[in-house]
CSV table of C-alpha atoms in Angstrom, one decimal:
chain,number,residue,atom,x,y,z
A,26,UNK,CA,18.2,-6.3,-47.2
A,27,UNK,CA,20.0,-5.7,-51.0
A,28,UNK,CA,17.9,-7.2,-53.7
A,29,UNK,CA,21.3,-8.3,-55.5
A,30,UNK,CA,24.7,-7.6,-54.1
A,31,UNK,CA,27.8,-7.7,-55.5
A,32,UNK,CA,31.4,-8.0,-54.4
A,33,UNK,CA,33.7,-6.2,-54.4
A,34,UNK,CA,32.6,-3.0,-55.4
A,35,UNK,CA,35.9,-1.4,-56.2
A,36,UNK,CA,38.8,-3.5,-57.6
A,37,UNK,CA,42.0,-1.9,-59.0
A,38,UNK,CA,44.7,-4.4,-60.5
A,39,UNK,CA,47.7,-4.6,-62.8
A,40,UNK,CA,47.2,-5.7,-66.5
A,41,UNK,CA,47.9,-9.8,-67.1
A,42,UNK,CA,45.6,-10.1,-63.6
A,43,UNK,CA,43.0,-12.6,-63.3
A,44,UNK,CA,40.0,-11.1,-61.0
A,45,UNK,CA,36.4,-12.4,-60.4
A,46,UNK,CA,33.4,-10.5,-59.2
A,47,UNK,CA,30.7,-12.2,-57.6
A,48,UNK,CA,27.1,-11.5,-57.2
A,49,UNK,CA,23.8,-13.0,-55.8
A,50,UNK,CA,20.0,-11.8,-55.6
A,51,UNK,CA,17.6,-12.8,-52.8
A,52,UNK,CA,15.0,-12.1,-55.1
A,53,UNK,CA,13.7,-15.6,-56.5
A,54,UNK,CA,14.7,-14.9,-59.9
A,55,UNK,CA,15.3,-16.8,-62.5
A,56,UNK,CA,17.4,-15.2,-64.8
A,57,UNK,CA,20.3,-13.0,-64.2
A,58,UNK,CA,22.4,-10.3,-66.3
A,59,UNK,CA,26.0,-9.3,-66.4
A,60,UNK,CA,26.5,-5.5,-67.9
A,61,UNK,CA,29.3,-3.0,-68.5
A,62,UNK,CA,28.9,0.4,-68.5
A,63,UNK,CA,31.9,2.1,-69.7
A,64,UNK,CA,33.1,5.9,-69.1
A,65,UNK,CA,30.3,7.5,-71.6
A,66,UNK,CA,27.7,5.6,-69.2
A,67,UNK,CA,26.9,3.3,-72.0
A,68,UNK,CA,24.9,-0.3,-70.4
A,69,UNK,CA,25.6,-3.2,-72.7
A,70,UNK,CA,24.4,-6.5,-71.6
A,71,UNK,CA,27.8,-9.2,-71.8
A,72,UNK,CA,25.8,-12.5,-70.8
A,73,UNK,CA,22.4,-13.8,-69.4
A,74,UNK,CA,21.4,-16.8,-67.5
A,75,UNK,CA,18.2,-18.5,-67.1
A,76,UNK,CA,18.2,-21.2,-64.3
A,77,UNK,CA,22.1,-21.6,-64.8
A,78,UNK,CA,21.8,-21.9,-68.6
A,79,UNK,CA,23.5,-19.3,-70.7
A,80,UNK,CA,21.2,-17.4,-72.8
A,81,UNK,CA,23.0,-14.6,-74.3
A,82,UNK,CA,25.9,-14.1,-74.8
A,83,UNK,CA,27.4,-11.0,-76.5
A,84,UNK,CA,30.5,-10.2,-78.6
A,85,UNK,CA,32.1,-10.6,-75.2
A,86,UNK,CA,36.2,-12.0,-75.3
A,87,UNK,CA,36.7,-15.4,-74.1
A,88,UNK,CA,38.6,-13.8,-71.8
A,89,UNK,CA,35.3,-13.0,-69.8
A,90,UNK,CA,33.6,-16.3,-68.4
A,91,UNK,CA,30.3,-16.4,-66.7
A,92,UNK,CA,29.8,-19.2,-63.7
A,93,UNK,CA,26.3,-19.7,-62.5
A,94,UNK,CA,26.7,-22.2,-59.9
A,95,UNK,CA,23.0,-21.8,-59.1
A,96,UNK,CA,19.9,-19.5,-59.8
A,97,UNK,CA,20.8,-17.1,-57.3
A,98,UNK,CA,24.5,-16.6,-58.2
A,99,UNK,CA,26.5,-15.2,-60.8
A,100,UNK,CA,29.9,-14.9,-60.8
A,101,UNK,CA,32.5,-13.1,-63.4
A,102,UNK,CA,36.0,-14.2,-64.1
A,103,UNK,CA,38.3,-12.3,-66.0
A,104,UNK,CA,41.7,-13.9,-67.6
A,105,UNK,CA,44.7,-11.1,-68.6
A,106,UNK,CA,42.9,-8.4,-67.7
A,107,UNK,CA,43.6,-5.5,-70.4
A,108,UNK,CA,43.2,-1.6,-69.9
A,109,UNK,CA,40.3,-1.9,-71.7
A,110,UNK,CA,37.7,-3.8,-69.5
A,111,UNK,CA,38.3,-0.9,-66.9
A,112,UNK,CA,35.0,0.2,-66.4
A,113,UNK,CA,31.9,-0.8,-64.3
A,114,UNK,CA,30.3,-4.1,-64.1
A,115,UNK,CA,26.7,-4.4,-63.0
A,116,UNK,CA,25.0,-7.7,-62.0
A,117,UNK,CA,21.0,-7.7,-62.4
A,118,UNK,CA,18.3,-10.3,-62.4
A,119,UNK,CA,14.8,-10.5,-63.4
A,120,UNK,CA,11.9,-12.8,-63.8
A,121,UNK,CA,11.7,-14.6,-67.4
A,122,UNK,CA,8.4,-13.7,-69.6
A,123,UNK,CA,6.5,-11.1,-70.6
A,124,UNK,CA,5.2,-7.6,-69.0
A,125,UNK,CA,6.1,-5.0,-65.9
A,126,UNK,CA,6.2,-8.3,-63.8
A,127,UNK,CA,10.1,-9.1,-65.2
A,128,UNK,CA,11.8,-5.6,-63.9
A,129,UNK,CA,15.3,-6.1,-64.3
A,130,UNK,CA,17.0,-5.3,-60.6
A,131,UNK,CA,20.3,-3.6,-61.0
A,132,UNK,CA,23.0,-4.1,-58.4
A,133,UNK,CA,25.2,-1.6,-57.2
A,134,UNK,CA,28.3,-2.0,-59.4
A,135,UNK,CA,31.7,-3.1,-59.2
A,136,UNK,CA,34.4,-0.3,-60.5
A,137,UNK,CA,37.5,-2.1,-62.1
A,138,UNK,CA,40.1,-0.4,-62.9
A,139,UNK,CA,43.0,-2.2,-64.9
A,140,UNK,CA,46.8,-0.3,-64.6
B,24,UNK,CA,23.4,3.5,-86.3
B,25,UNK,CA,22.6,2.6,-82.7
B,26,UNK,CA,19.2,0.9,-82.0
B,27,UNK,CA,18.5,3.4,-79.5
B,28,UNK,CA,19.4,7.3,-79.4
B,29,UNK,CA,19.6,9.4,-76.4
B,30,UNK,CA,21.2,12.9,-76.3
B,31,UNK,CA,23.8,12.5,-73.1
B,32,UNK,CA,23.6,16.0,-72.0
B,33,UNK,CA,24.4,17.3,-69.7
B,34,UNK,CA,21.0,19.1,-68.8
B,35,UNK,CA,20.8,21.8,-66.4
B,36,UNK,CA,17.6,23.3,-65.1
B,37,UNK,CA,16.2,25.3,-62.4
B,38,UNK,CA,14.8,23.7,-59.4
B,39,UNK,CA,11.0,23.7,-60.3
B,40,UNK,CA,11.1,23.2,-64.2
B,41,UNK,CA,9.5,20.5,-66.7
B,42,UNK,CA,11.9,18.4,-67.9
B,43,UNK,CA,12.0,16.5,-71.2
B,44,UNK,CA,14.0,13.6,-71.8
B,45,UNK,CA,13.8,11.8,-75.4
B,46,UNK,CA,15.0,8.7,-76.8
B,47,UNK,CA,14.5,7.5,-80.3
B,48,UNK,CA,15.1,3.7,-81.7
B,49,UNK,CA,15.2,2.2,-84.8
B,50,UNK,CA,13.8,-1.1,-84.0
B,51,UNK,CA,10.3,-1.6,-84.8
B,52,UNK,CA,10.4,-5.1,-83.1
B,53,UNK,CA,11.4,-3.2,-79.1
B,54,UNK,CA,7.7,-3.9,-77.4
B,55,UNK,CA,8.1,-2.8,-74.1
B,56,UNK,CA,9.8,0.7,-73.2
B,57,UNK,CA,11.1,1.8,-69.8
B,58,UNK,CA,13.2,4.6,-68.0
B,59,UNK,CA,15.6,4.2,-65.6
B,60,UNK,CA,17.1,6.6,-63.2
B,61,UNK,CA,20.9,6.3,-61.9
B,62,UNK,CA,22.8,8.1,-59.1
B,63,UNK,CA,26.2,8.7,-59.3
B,64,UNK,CA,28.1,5.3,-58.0
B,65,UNK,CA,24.7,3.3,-58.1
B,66,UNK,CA,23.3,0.8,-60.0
B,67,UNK,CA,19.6,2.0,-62.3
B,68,UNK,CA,16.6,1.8,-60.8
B,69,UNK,CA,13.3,1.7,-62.6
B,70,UNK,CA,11.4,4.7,-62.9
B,71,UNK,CA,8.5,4.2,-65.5
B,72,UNK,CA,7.5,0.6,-67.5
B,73,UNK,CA,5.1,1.1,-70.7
B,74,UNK,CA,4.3,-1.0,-73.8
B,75,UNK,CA,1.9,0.8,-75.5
B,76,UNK,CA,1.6,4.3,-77.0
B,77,UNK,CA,0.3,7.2,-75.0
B,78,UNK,CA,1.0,8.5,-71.3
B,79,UNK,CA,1.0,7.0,-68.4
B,80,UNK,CA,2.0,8.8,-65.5
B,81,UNK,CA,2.9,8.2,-61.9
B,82,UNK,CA,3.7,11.1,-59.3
B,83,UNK,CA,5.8,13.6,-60.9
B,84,UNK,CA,6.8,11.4,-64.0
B,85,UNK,CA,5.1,11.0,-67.2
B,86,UNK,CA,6.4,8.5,-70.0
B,87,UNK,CA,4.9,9.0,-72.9
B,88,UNK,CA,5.7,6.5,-75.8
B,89,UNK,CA,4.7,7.1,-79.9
B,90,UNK,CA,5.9,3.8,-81.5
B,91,UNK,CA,4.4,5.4,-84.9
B,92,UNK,CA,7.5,7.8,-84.7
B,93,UNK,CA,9.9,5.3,-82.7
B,94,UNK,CA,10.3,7.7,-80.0
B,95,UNK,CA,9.8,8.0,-76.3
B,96,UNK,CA,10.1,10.4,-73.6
B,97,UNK,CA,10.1,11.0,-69.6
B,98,UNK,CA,8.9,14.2,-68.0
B,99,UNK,CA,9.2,15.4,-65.0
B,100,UNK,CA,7.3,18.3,-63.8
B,101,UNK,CA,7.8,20.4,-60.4
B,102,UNK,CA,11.6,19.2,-61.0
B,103,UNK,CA,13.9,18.5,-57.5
B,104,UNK,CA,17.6,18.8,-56.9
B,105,UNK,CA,16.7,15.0,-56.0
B,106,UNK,CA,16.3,14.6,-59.5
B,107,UNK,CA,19.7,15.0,-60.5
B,108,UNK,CA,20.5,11.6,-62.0
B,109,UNK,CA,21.6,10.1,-65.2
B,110,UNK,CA,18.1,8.7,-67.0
B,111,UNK,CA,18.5,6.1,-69.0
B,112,UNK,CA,15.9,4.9,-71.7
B,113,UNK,CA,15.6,1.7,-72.4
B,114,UNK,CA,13.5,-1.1,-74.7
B,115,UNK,CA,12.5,-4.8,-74.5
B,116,UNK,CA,12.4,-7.4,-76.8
B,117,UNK,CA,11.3,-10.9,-76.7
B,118,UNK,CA,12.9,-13.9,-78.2
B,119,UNK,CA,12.3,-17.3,-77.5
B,120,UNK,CA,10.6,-16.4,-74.5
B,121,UNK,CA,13.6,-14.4,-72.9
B,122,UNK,CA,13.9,-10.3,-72.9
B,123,UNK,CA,16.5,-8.8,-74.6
B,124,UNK,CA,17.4,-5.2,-73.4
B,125,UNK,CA,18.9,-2.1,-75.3
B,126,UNK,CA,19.5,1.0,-73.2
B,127,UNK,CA,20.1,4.5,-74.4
B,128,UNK,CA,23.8,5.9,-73.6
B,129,UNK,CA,21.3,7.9,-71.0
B,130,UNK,CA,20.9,11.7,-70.6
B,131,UNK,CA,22.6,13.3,-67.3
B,132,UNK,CA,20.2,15.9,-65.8
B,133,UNK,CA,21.2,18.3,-63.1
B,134,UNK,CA,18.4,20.6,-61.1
B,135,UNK,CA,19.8,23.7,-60.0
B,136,UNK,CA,18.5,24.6,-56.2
């Protein structure tokens, strides 16, 4: 059973392209993560959501938009895709509070690449 | 200055060596310290979760953490061409009750069999 999955996991498209990636955990968290990790492996956290409410949100373009429709989704729409936002986008989620017991659960990525 | 420093490698070892993997931060304010572990076209998975300084250890893994100097490390000891990951450091902190974290560009290791 995946902890959180995410679709699709590869996704190639032209420049101007709107895509969306989705992603849900079967985990009973309450907060979930979007990251990019670009070509030098480097994991920056883009937005966070705690029981569907935004809680961080990054320098991220308004081009990106989070959708939490409920605790266990979170979805990621991108408007005019540019060359730039190739790189790989991992959903996560994790308990909110203190201590080991808020592990944050990585899923297994979704490679866009923008031509 | 990045919040968190990690040498990206790549490190190449023999099948059986210690490893050491470092990270250093800036941040006095990170509480909780971790290391993750990532195969090539997966996601990270924990490997170690501390918040206070000293060792802790668990199998072949040892994190050790020295918030006096700001800096962490993993070893691995007996090391496996299982091993052969990207590690990735990373620190928590908390604000308003929700985690913020900061991960290390991460360190690519290779054991050689």
């Amino acid at each position: 059973d995946t902890a959180v999955s995410q679709t699709p996991k590869y996704l190639v498209t032209q420049m101007g392209n709107d895509k969306s990636i989705k992603c849900e955990q079967n985990l009973g968290h309450d907060t979930m993560y979007w990251y990019k990790q670009d070509s030098k492996k480097f994991l920056k956290i883009m937005f966070s959501y705690n029981n569907k409410e935004l809680i961080i949100n990054e320098t991220v373009p308004n081009r990106f938009s989070p959708k939490s429709p409920d605790k266990a989704h979170l979805n990621l729409h991108i408007n005019s895709l540019e060359l730039g936002d190739s790189a790989v986008y991992f959903c996560a989620s994790s308990h909110t509070g203190t201590g080991s017991g808020n592990t944050i659960y990585f899923g297994e990525g979704s490679w866009l690449t923008v031509v | 200055q990045k919040e968190v420093e990690q040498d990206p490698g790549p490190l190449s070892v023999p099948e059986g060596a210690i490893v050491s993997l470092n990270c250093t931060y800036s941040n006095s304010a990170f509480q909780y310290f971790m290391w993750y572990r990532q195969y090539s076209r997966k996601g990270p998975e924990l490997l170690m979760y501390t918040y206070s300084s000293g060792n802790k250890e668990d199998g072949r893994f040892t994190a050790q953490v020295d918030k006096s100097s700001k800096y962490i490390s993993l070893f691995i000891r007996d090391s496996q061409p299982s091993d052969s990951a990207t590690y990735l450091c990373a620190m928590i902190i908390y604000s308003g009750g929700y985690q913020k974290v900061t991960f290390g560009t991460g360190t690519k290791l290779q054991v050689i069999p």
